[in-house]
mmCIF file of C-alpha atoms in Angstrom:
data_model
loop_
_atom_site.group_PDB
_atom_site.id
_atom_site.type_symbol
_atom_site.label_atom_id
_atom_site.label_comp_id
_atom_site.label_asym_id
_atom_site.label_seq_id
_atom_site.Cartn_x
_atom_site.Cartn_y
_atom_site.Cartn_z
ATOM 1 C CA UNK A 1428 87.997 121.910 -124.258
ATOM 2 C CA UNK A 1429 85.789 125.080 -123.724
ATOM 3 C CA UNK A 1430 86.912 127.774 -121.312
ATOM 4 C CA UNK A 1431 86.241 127.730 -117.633
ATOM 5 C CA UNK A 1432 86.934 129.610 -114.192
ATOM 6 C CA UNK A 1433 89.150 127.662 -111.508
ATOM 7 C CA UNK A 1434 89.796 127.979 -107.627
ATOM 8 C CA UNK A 1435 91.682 126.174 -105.488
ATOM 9 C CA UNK A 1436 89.178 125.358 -101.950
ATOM 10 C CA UNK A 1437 90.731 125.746 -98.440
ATOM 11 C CA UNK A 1438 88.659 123.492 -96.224
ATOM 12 C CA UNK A 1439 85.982 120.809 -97.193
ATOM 13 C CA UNK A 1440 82.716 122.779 -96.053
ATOM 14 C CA UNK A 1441 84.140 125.737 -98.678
ATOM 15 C CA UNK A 1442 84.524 123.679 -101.735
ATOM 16 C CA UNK A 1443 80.911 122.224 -101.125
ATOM 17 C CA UNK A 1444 79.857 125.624 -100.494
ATOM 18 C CA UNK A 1445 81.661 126.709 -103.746
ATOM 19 C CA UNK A 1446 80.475 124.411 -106.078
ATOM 20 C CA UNK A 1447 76.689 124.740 -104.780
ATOM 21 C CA UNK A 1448 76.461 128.097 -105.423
ATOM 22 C CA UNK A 1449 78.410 128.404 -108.876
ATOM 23 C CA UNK A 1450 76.562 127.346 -111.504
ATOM 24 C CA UNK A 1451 77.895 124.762 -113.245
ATOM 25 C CA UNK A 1452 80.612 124.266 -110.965
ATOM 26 C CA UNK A 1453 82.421 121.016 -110.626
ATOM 27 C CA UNK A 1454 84.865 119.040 -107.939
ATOM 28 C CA UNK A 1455 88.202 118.409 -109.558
ATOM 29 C CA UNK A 1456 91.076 116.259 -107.771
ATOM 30 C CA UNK A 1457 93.211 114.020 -109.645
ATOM 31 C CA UNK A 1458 91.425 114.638 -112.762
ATOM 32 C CA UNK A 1459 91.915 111.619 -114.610
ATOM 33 C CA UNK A 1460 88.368 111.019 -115.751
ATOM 34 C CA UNK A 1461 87.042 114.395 -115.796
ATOM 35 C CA UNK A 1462 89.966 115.946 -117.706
ATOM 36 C CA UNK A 1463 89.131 113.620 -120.175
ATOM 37 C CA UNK A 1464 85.429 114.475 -120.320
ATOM 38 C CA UNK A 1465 86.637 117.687 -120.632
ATOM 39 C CA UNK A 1466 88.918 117.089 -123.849
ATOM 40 C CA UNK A 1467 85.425 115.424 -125.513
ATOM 41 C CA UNK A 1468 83.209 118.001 -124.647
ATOM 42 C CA UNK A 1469 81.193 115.682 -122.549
ATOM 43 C CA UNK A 1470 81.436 117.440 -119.238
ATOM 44 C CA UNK A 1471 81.339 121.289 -120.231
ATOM 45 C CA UNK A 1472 81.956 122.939 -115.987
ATOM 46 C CA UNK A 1473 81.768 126.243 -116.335
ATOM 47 C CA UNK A 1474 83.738 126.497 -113.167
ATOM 48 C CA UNK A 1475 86.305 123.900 -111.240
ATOM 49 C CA UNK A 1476 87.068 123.628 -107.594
ATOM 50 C CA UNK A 1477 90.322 122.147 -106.944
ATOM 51 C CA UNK A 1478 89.916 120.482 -103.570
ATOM 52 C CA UNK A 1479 93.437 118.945 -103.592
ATOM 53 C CA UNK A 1480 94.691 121.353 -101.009
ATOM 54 C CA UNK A 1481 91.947 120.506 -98.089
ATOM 55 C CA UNK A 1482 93.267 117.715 -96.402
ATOM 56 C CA UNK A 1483 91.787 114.257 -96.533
ATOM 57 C CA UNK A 1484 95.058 112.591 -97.571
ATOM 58 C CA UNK A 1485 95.211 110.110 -94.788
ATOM 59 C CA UNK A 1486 94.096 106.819 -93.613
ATOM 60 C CA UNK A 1487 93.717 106.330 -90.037
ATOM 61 C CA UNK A 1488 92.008 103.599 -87.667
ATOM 62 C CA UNK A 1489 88.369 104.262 -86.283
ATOM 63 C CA UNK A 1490 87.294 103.804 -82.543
ATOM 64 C CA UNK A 1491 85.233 100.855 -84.376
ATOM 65 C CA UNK A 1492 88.218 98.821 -84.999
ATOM 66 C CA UNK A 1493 88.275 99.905 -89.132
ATOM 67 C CA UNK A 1494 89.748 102.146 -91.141
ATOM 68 C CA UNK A 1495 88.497 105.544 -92.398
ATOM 69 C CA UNK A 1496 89.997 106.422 -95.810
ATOM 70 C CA UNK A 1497 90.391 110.013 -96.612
ATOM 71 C CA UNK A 1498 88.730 111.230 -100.288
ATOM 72 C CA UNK A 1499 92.096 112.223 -101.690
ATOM 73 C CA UNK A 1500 94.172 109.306 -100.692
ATOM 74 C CA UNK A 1501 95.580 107.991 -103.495
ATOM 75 C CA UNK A 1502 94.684 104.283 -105.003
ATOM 76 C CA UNK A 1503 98.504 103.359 -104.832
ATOM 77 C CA UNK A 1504 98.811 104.808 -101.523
ATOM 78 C CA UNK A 1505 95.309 102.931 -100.233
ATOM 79 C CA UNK A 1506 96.301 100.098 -101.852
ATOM 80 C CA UNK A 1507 100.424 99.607 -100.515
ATOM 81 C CA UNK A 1508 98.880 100.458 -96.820
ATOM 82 C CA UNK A 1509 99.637 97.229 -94.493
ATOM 83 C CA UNK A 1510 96.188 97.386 -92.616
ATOM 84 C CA UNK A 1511 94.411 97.304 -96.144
ATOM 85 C CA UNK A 1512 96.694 94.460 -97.240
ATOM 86 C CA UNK A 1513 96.197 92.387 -93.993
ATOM 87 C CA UNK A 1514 92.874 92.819 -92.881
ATOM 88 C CA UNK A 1515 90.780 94.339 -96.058
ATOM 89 C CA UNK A 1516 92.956 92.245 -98.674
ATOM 90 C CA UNK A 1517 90.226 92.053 -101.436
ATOM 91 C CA UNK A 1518 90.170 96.017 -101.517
ATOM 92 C CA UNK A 1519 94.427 95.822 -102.266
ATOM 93 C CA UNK A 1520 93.893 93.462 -104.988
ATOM 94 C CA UNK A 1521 90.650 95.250 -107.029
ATOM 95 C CA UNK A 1522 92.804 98.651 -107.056
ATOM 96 C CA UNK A 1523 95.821 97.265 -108.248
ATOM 97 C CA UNK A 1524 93.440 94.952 -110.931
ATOM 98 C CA UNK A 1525 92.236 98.622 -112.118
ATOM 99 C CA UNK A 1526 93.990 101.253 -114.849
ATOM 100 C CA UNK A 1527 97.937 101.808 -115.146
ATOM 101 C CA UNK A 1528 100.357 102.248 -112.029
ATOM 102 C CA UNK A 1529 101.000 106.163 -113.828
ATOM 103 C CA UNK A 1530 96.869 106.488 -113.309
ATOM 104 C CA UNK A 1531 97.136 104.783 -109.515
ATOM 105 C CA UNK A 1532 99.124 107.273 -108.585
ATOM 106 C CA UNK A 1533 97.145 110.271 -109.451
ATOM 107 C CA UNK A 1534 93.906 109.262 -109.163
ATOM 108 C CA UNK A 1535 92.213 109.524 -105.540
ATOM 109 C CA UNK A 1536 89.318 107.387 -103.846
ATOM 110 C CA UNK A 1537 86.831 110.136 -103.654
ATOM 111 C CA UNK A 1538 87.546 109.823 -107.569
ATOM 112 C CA UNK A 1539 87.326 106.685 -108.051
ATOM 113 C CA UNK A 1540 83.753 106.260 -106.681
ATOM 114 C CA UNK A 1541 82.852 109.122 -108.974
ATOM 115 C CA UNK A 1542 84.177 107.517 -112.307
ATOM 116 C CA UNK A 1543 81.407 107.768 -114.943
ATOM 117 C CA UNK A 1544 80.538 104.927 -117.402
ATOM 118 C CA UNK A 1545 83.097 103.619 -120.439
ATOM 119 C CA UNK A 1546 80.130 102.989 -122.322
ATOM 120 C CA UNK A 1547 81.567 103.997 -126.359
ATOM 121 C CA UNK A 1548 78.302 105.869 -126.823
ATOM 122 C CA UNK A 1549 78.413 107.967 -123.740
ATOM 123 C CA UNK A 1550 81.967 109.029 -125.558
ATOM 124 C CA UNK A 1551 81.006 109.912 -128.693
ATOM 125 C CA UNK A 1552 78.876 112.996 -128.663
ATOM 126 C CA UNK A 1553 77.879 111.721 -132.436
ATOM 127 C CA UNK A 1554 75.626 108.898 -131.114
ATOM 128 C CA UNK A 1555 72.687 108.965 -128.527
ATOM 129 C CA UNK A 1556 73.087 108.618 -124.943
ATOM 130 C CA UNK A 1557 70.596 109.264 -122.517
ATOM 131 C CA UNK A 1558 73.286 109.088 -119.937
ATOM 132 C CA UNK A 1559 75.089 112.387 -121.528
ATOM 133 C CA UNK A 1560 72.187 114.006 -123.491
ATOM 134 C CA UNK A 1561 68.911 112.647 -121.566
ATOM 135 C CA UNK A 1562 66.075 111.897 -123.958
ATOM 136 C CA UNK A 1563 68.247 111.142 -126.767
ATOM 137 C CA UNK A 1564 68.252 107.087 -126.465
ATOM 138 C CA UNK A 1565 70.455 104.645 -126.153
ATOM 139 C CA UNK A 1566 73.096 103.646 -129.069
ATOM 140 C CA UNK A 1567 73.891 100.871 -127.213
ATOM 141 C CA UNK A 1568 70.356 98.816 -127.848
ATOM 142 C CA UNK A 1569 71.133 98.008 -130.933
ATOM 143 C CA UNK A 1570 74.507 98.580 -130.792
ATOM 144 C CA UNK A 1571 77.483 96.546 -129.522
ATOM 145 C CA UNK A 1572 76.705 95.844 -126.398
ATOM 146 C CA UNK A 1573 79.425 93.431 -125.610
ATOM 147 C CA UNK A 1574 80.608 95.035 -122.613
ATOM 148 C CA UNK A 1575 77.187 95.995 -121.222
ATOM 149 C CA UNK A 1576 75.330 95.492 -118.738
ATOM 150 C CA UNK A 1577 73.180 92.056 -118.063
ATOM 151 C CA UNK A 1578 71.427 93.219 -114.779
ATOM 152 C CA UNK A 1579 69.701 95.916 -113.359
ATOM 153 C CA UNK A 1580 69.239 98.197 -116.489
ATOM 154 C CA UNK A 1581 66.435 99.707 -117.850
ATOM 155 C CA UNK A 1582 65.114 100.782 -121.332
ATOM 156 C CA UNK A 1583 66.690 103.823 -120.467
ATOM 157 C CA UNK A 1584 70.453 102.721 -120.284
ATOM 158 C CA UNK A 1585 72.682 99.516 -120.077
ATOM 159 C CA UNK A 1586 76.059 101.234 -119.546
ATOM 160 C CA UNK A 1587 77.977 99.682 -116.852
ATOM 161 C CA UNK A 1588 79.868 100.970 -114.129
ATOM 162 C CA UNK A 1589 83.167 100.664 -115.062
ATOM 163 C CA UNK A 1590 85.216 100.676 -111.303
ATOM 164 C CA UNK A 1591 87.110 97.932 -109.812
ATOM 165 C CA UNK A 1592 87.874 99.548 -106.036
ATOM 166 C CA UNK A 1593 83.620 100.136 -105.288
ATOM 167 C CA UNK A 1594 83.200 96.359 -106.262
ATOM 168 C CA UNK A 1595 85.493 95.654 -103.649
ATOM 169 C CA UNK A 1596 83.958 98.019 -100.860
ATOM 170 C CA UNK A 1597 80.365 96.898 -101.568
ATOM 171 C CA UNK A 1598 81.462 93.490 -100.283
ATOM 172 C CA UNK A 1599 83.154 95.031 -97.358
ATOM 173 C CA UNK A 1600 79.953 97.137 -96.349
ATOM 174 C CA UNK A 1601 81.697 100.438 -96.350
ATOM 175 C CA UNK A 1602 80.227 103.594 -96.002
ATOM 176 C CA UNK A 1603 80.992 106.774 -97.837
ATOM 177 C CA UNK A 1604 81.234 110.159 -95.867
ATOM 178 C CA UNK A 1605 80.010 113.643 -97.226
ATOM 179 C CA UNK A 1606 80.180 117.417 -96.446
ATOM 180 C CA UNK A 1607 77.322 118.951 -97.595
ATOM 181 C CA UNK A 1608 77.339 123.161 -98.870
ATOM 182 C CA UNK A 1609 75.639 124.290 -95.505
ATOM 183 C CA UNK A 1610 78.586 122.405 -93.644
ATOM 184 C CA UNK A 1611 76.237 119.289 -92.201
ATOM 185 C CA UNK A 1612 77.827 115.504 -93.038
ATOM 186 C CA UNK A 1613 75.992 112.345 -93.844
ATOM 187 C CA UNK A 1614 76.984 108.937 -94.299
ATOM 188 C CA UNK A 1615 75.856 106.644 -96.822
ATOM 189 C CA UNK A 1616 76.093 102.839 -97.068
ATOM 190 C CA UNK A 1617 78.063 102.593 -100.543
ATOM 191 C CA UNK A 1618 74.952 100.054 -101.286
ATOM 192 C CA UNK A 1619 73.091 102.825 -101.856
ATOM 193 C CA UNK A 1620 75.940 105.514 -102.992
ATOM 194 C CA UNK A 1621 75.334 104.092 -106.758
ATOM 195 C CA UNK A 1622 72.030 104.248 -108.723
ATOM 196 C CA UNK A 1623 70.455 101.700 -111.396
ATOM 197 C CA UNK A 1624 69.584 103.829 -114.225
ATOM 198 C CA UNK A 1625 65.746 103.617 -114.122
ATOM 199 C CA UNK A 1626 64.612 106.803 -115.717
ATOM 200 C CA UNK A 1627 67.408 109.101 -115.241
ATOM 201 C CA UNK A 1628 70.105 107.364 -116.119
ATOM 202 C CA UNK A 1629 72.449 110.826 -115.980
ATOM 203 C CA UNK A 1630 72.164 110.679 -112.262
ATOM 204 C CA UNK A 1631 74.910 108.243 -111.425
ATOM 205 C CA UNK A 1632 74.888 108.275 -107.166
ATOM 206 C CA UNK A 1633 72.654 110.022 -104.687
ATOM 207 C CA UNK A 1634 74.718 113.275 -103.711
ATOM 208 C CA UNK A 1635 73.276 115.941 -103.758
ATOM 209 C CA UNK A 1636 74.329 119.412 -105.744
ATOM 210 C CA UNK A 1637 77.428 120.807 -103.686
ATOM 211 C CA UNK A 1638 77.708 117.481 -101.653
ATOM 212 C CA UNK A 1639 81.176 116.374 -101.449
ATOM 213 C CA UNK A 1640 82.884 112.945 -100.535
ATOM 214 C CA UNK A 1641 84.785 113.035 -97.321
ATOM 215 C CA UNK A 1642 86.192 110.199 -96.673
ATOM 216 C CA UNK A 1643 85.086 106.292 -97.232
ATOM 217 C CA UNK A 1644 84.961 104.364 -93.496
ATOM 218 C CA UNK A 1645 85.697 100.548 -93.576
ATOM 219 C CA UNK A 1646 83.918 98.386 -90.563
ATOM 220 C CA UNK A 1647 86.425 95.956 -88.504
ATOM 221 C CA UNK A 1648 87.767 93.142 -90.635
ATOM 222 C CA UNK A 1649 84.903 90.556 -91.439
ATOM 223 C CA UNK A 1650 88.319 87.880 -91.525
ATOM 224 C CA UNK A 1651 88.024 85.430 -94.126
ATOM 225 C CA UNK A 1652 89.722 84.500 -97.470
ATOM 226 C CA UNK A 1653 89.757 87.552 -99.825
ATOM 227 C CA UNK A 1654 89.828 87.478 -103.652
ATOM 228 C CA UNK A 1655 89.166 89.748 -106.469
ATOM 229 C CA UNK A 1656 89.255 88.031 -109.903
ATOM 230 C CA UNK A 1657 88.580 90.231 -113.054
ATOM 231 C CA UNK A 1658 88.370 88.627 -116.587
ATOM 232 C CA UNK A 1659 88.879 91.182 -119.068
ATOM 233 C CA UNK A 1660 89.929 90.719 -123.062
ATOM 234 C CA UNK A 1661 93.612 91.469 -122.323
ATOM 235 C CA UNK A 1662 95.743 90.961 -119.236
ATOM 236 C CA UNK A 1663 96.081 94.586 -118.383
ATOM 237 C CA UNK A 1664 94.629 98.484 -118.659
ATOM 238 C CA UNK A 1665 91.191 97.198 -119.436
ATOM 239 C CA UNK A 1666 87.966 97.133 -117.965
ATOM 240 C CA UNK A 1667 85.543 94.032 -116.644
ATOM 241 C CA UNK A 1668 83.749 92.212 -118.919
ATOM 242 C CA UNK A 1669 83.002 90.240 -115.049
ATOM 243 C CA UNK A 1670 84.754 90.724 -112.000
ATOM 244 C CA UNK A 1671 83.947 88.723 -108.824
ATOM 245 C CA UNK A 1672 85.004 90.488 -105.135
ATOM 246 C CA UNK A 1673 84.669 87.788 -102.732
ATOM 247 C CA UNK A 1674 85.132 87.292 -98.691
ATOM 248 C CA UNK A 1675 85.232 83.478 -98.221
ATOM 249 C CA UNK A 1676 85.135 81.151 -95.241
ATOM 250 C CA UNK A 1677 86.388 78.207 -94.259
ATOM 251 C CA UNK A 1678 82.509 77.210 -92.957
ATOM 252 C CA UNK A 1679 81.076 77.873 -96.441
ATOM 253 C CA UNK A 1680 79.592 80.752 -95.663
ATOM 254 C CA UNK A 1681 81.060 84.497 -97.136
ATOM 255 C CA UNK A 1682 80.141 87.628 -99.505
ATOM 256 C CA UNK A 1683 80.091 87.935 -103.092
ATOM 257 C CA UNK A 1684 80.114 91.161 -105.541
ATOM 258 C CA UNK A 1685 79.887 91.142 -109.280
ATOM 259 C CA UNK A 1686 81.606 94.155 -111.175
ATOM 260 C CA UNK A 1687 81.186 94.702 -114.929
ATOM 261 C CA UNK A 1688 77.649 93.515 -115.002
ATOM 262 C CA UNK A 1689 75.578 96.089 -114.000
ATOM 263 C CA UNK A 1690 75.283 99.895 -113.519
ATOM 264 C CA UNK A 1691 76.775 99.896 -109.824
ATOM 265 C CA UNK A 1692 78.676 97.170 -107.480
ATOM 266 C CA UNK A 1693 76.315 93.953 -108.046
ATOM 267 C CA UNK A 1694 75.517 92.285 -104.425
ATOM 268 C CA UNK A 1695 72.454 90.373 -103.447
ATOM 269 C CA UNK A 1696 73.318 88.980 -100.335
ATOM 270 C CA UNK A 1697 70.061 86.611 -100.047
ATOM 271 C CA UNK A 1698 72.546 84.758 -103.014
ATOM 272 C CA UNK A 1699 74.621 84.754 -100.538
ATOM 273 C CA UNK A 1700 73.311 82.200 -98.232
ATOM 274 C CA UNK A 1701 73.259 79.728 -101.142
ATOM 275 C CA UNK A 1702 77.356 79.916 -101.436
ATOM 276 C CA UNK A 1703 77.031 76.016 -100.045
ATOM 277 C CA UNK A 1704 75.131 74.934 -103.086
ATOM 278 C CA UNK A 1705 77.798 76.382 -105.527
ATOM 279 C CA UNK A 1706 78.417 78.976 -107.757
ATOM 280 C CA UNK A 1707 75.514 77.540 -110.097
ATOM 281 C CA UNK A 1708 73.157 78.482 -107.027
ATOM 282 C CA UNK A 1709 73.946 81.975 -106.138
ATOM 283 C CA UNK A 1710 74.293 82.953 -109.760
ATOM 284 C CA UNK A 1711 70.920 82.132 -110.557
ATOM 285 C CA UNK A 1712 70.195 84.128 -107.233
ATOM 286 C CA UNK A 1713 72.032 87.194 -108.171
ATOM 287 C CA UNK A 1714 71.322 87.758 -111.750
ATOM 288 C CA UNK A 1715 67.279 87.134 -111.567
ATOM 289 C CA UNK A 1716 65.800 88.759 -113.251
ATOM 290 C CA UNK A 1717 68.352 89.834 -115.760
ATOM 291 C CA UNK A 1718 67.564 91.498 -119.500
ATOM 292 C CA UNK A 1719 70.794 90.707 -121.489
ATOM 293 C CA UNK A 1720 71.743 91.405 -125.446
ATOM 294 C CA UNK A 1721 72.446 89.030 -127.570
ATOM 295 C CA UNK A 1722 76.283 90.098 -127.644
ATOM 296 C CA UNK A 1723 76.624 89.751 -123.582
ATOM 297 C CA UNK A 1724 74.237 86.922 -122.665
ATOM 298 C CA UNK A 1725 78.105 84.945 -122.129
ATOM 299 C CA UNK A 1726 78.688 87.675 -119.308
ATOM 300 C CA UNK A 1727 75.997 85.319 -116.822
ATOM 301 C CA UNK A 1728 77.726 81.821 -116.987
ATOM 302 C CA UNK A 1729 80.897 83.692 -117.599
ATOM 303 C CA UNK A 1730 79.993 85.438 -113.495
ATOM 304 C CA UNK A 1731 79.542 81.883 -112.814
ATOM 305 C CA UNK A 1732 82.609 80.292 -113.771
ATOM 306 C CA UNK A 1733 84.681 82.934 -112.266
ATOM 307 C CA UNK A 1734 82.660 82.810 -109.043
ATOM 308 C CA UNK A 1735 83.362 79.235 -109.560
ATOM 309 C CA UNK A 1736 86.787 79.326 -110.091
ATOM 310 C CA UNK A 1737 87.353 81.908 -106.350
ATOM 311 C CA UNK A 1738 85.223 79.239 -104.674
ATOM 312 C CA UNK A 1739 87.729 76.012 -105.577
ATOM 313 C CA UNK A 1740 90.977 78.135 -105.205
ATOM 314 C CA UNK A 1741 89.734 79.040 -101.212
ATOM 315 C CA UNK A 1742 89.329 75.160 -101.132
ATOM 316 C CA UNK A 1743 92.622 74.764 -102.242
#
């Protein structure tokens, strides 16, 4: 780990302010992805600024009838709260589907949005990345690609996003708040909080330098059955090969979001309106268009049986 400079912020507008005018400067909460980073050499801040002591800890109820989450709640906290079990149940059961409880604990939702790529390639400063050294190439092309991405990549990158909680909120049409250095705030739909990797695939959301994540704001409960069904290659502490958040109704009708498939929260809710048909249907829908590998063409009807699978258990 190389050496650095650390502060600890005192209010949300001074942290942004802080990291925009530092260079290389960095956010640091729980830690539990950068720190790691930071072991490998693959993030190098030259300066951290600990924003664990500005507030944003709680989760309260919005004139709107939904929640607003604070950045540094934690995921066991966010996901053990009773209006998050009851009305926003497939958010509960993708954190709890994600890392260890130890990791739950420390690790916050500001965080958790912010998680970079698993990708083995990205980790090992011995291969190419584009993602971590831009211009390099991609390992992964010719690589294994198993756990890769099917949709939405480019010849750029094919690294998924590796999150189980943003899955979740893409389905529930949340929103994530920001701060930004000069103290102004923004809100941005977490469709568009994640990027497809087009030709910069190191940019992984649309913040801005010294922009930092507030809080994440939940509409009023959309009702419905909620389910969050990951398939990974062991029961536990692994990541999606597919994941399927879904709100289901009894009409029919409902949302569907694919995680493990793509470089941010799959939804295309135009395959949405062909839930009626079957998962066969909206599959076809939502992955057009798709440029898989060899080693993770399975991930497409594997997204369809487990769609499959939510859709006859909300029958049952």
């Amino acid at each position: 780990m190389r050496a650095f400079t650390y502060e600890r912020a005192s209010s949300p507008a001074q942290a942004a302010a802080a990291v925009a005018g530092t260079k290389g400067a960095m956010f640091i909460a729980g830690g539990t992805n950068l720190l790691d980073l930071m072991k490998l050499e693959i993030a190098t801040p030259a300066h951290l600024v600990d924003v664990q002591d500005i507030g944003l800890g709680d989760i309260e109820e919005t004139d709107e009838g939904g929640l607003r989450i604070g950045a540094l709640v934690t995921n066991t906290a966010l996901a053990a709260d009773m209006r998050v079990r009851k009305d926003y149940a497939v958010l509960s059961r993708a954190i709890v589907a994600g890392a260890s409880g130890q990791l739950r604990n420390k690790a916050t939702t500001a965080g958790n949005l912010m998680q970079r790529t698993r990708c083995p390639y990205f980790y090992d400063a011995n291969m190419p990345c584009n993602k971590r050294a831009p211009g390099s190439g991609c390992a992964a092309m010719e690589g294994f690609s198993r756990q890769h991405a099917v949709v939405g990549t480019s010849d750029k990158c094919i690294a998924t996003y590796p999150g189980d909680m943003a899955v979740a909120l893409r389905v529930l049409d949340a929103a994530v708040e920001t701060v930004m250095p000069d103290g102004k705030t923004r809100s941005i739909p977490i469709a568009d909080f994640h990027r497809l990797p087009g030709d910069e695939p190191q940019v992984d959301n649309v913040l801005q330098k010294g922009e930092l994540v507030t809080a994440v704001t939940l509409p009023k409960p959309v009702g419905g059955r909620h389910f969050y069904h990951k398939v990974r290659d062991r029961r536990s502490y692994a990541f999606a090969l597919v994941s399927v958040a879904a709100v289901l109704h009894d009409d029919g009708t409902g949302r569907v979001a694919f995680g493990g498939v793509a470089h941010k929260p799959w939804r295309v809710e135009e395959a949405e309106a062909l839930l009626p048909e079957g998962a066969a249907a909206v599959v076809e829908r939502a992955f057009a268009g798709a440029r898989p590998t060899g080693q993770n063409r399975f991930k497409i009807a594997l997204a369809e049986r487990t769609l499959a699978g939510v859709m006859t258990e909300a029958r049952s």
